[in-house]
C-alpha positions as CSV (number, residue, x, y, z in Angstrom):
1,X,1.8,30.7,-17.3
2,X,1.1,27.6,-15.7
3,X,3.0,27.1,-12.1
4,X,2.5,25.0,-9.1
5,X,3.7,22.6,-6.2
6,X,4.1,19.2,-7.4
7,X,4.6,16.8,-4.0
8,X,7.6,13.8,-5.0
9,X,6.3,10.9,-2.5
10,X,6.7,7.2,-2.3
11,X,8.4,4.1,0.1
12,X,12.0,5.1,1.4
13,X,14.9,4.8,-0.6
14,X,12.6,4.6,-4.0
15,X,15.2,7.5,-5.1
16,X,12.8,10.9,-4.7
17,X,15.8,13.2,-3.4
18,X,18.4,11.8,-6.7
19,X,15.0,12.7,-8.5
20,X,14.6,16.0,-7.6
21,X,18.1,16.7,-7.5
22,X,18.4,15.6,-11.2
23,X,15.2,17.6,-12.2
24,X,16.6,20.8,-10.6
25,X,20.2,20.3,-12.3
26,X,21.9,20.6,-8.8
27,X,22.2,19.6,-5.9
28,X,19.6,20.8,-3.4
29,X,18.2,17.1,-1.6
30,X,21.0,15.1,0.4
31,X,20.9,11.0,-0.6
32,X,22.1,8.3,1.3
33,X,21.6,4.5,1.3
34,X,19.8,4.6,5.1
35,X,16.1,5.2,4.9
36,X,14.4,8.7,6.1
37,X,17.7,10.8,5.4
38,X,15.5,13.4,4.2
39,X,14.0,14.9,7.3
40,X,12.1,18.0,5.9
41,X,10.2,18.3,2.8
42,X,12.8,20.3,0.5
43,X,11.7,22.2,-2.0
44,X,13.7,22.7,-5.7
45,X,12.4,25.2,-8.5
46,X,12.3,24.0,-11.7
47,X,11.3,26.6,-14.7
48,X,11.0,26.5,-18.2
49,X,14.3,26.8,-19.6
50,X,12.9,27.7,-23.7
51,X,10.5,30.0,-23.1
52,X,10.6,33.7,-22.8
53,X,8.8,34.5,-20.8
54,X,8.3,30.7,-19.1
55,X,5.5,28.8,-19.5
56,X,5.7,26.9,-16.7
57,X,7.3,26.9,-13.3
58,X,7.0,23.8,-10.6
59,X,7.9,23.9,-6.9
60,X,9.1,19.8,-6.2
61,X,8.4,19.0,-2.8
62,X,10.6,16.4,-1.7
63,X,9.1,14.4,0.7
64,X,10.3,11.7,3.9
65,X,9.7,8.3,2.6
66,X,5.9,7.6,3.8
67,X,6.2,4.2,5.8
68,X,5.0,2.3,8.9
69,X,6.0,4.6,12.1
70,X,8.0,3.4,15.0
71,X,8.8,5.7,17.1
72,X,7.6,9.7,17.2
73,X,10.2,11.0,14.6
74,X,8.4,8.0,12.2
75,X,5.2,9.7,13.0
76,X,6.2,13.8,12.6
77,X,8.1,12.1,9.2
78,X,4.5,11.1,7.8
79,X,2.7,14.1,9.2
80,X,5.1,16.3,6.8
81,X,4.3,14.0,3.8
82,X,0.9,14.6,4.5
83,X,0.5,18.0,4.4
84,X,2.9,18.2,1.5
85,X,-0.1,16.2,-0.3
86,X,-2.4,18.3,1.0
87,X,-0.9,21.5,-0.8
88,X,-0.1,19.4,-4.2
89,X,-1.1,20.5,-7.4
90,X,0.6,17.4,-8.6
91,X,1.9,14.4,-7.3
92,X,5.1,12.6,-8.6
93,X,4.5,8.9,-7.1
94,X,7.9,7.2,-7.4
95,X,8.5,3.4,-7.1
96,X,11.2,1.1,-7.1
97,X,11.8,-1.2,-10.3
98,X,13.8,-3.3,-8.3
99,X,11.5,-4.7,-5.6
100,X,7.8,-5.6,-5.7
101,X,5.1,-3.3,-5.4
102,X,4.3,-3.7,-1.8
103,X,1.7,-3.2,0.7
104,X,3.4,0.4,1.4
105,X,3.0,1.6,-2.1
106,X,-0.5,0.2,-2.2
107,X,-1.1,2.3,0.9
108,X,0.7,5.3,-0.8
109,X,-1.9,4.4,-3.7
110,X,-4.8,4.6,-1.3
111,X,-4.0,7.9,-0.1
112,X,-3.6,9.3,-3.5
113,X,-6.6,7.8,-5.3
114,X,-9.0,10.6,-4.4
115,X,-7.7,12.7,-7.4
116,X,-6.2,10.2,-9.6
117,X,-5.5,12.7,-12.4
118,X,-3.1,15.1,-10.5
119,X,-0.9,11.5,-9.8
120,X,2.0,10.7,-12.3
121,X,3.4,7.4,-11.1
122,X,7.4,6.9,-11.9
123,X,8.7,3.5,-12.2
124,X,12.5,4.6,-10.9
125,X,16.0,2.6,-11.3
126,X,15.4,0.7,-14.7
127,X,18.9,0.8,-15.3
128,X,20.3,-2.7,-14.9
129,X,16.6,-3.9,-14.9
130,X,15.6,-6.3,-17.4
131,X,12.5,-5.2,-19.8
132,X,10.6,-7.9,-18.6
133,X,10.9,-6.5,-15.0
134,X,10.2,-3.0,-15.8
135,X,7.0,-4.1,-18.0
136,X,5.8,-5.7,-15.1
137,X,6.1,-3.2,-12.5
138,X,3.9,-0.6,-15.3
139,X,1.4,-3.3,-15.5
140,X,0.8,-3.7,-11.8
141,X,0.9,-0.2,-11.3
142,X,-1.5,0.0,-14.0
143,X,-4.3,-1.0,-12.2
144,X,-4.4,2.0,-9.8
145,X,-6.3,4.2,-13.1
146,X,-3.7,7.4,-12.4
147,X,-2.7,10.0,-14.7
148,X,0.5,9.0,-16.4
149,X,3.1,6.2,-15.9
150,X,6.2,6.6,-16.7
151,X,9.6,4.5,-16.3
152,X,12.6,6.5,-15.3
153,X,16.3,6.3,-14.1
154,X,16.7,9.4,-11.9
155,X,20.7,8.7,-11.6
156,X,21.3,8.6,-14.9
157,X,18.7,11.0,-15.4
158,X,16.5,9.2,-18.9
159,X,13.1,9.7,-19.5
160,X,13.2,12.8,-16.9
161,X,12.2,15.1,-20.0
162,X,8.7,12.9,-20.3
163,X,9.1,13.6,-16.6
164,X,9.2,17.3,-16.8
165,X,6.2,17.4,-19.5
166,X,3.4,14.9,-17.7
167,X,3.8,16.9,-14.2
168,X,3.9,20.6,-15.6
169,X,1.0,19.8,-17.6
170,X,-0.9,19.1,-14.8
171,X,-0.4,22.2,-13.2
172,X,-2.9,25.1,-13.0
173,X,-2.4,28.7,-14.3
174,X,-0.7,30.6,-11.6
175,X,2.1,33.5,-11.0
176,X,6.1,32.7,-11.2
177,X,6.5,31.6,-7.4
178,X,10.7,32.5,-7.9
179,X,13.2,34.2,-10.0
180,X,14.0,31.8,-13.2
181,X,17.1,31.3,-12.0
182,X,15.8,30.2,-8.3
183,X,16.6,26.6,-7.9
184,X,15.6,26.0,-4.1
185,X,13.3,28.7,-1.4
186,X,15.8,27.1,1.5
187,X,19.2,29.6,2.6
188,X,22.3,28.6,1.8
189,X,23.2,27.7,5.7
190,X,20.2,25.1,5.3
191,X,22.4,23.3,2.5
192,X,25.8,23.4,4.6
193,X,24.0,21.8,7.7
194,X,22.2,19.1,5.5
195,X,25.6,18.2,3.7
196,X,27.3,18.1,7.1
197,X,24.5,15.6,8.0
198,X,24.7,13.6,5.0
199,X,28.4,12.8,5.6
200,X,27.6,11.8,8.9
201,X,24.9,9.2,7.7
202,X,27.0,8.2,4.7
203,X,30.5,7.8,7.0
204,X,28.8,6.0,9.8
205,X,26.0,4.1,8.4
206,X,23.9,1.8,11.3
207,X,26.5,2.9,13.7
208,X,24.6,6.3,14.3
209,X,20.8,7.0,14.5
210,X,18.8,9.8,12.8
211,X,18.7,11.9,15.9
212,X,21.8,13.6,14.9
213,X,21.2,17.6,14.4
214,X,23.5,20.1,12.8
215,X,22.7,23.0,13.8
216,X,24.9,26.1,11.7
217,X,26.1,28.6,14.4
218,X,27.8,31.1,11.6
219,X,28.1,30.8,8.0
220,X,30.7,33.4,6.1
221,X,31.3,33.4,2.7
222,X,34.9,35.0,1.6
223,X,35.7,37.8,-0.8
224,X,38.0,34.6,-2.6
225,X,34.8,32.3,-2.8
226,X,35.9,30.3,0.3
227,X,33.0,29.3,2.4
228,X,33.8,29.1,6.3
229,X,31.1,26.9,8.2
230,X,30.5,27.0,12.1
231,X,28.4,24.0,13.1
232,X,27.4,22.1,16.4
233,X,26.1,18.5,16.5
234,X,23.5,17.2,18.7
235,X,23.3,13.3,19.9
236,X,21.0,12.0,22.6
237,X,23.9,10.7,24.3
238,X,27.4,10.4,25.3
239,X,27.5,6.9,23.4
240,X,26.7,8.4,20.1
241,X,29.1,11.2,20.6
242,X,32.2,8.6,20.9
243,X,30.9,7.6,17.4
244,X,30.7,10.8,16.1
245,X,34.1,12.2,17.5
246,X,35.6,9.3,17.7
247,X,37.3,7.4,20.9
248,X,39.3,9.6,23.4
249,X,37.8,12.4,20.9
């Protein structure tokens, strides 16, 4: 079978995490409008669903959004995309129908143009994008000589099957890295703190920084299917804890 670790990278907010998420079928990458919500590079198991055995299997590595650093989380952000690339078999380059290609995908470009072949660049969020817009964004993207281009929408999930098919054949033969039915190598307790964080981001918006940790002190789930989560948030002061719990809190 053919199986491997296919590294999802591009600018922030391109839409990698609603890519993986819809690739996987579930959940497993919290989105939210800010840039760098994703912190860690996440990983979701997709395997052949029609074969018997499976032909395939692919391990998506979703990645921080690569971008110019500011400050030391910026630069241990890029450092993780980079070793993610590193360990690719193939690449999923995502980019954003709806703005210009700019000088951060150009440097994304760069970094990827030492093995053009392994690189499958997605042109994400043609839905409400004009033909004319979409044609254009393939056409610059073009130039760069990679493997396959293909125009997507991961939120309402078209064209992901072409998706599915340019990336897995570009993996190697290999073992099955998870069970068939595996769809992420991250502990349920890793989920509950990332959804925890998530609300925060989406709730609060500019209001709060990305410093904010959750950090899951028990997890218990219930003989009725009722999961019970014990978490503690971190904030690098007692500002952002009035925003977090709120005044007199």
């Amino acid at each position: 079978m053919k199986s491997g670790f296919v590294s999802v990278v591009g600018r922030p907010n391109v839409g990698k995490s609603t890519l993986v998420n819809a690739m996987v079928g579930q959940k497993v990458a919290i989105t939210s409008p800010r840039p760098q919500t994703t912190r860690n590079t996440i990983r979701g198991v997709v395997t052949d669903p029609g074969g018997d055995p499976p032909s395939w299997q692919m391990v998506l590595v979703d990645t921080p959004g690569l971008h110019k650093p500011r400050h030391e989380l910026g630069d241990r952000l890029n450092r993780l995309v980079y070793g993610a690339l590193a360990d690719a078999d193939a690449v999923a380059f995502v980019l954003d129908a709806r703005r210009p290609i700019g000088p951060g995908d150009r440097r994304i470009a760069e970094r990827l143009a030492a093995d053009p072949s392994k690189v499958v660049v997605l042109v994400n969020k043609i839905d409400g994008v004009s033909k004319e817009k979409i044609a254009m964004a393939l056409t610059e993207a073009a130039r760069w000589d990679f493997g396959a281009y293909v125009p997507i929408s991961a939120l309402f999930g078209e064209n992901l099957k072409a998706v599915v098919a340019e990336t897995s054949a570009r993996l190697p033969e290999g073992p099955m890295y998870f069970p068939a039915d595996a769809v992420s190598d991250q502990p349920d307790w890793f989920f509950a703190a990332e959804v925890i964080r998530e609300k925060f981001l989406v709730r609060l918006r500019h209001e709060l920084p990305h410093s904010l940790l959750v950090a899951v002190e028990d997890f218990e789930v219930r003989p009725d299917g009722l999961v019970v989560v014990a978490a503690k948030l971190v904030v690098e002061s007692g500002s952002q804890r009035g925003i977090v719990i709120g005044r007199g809190g």
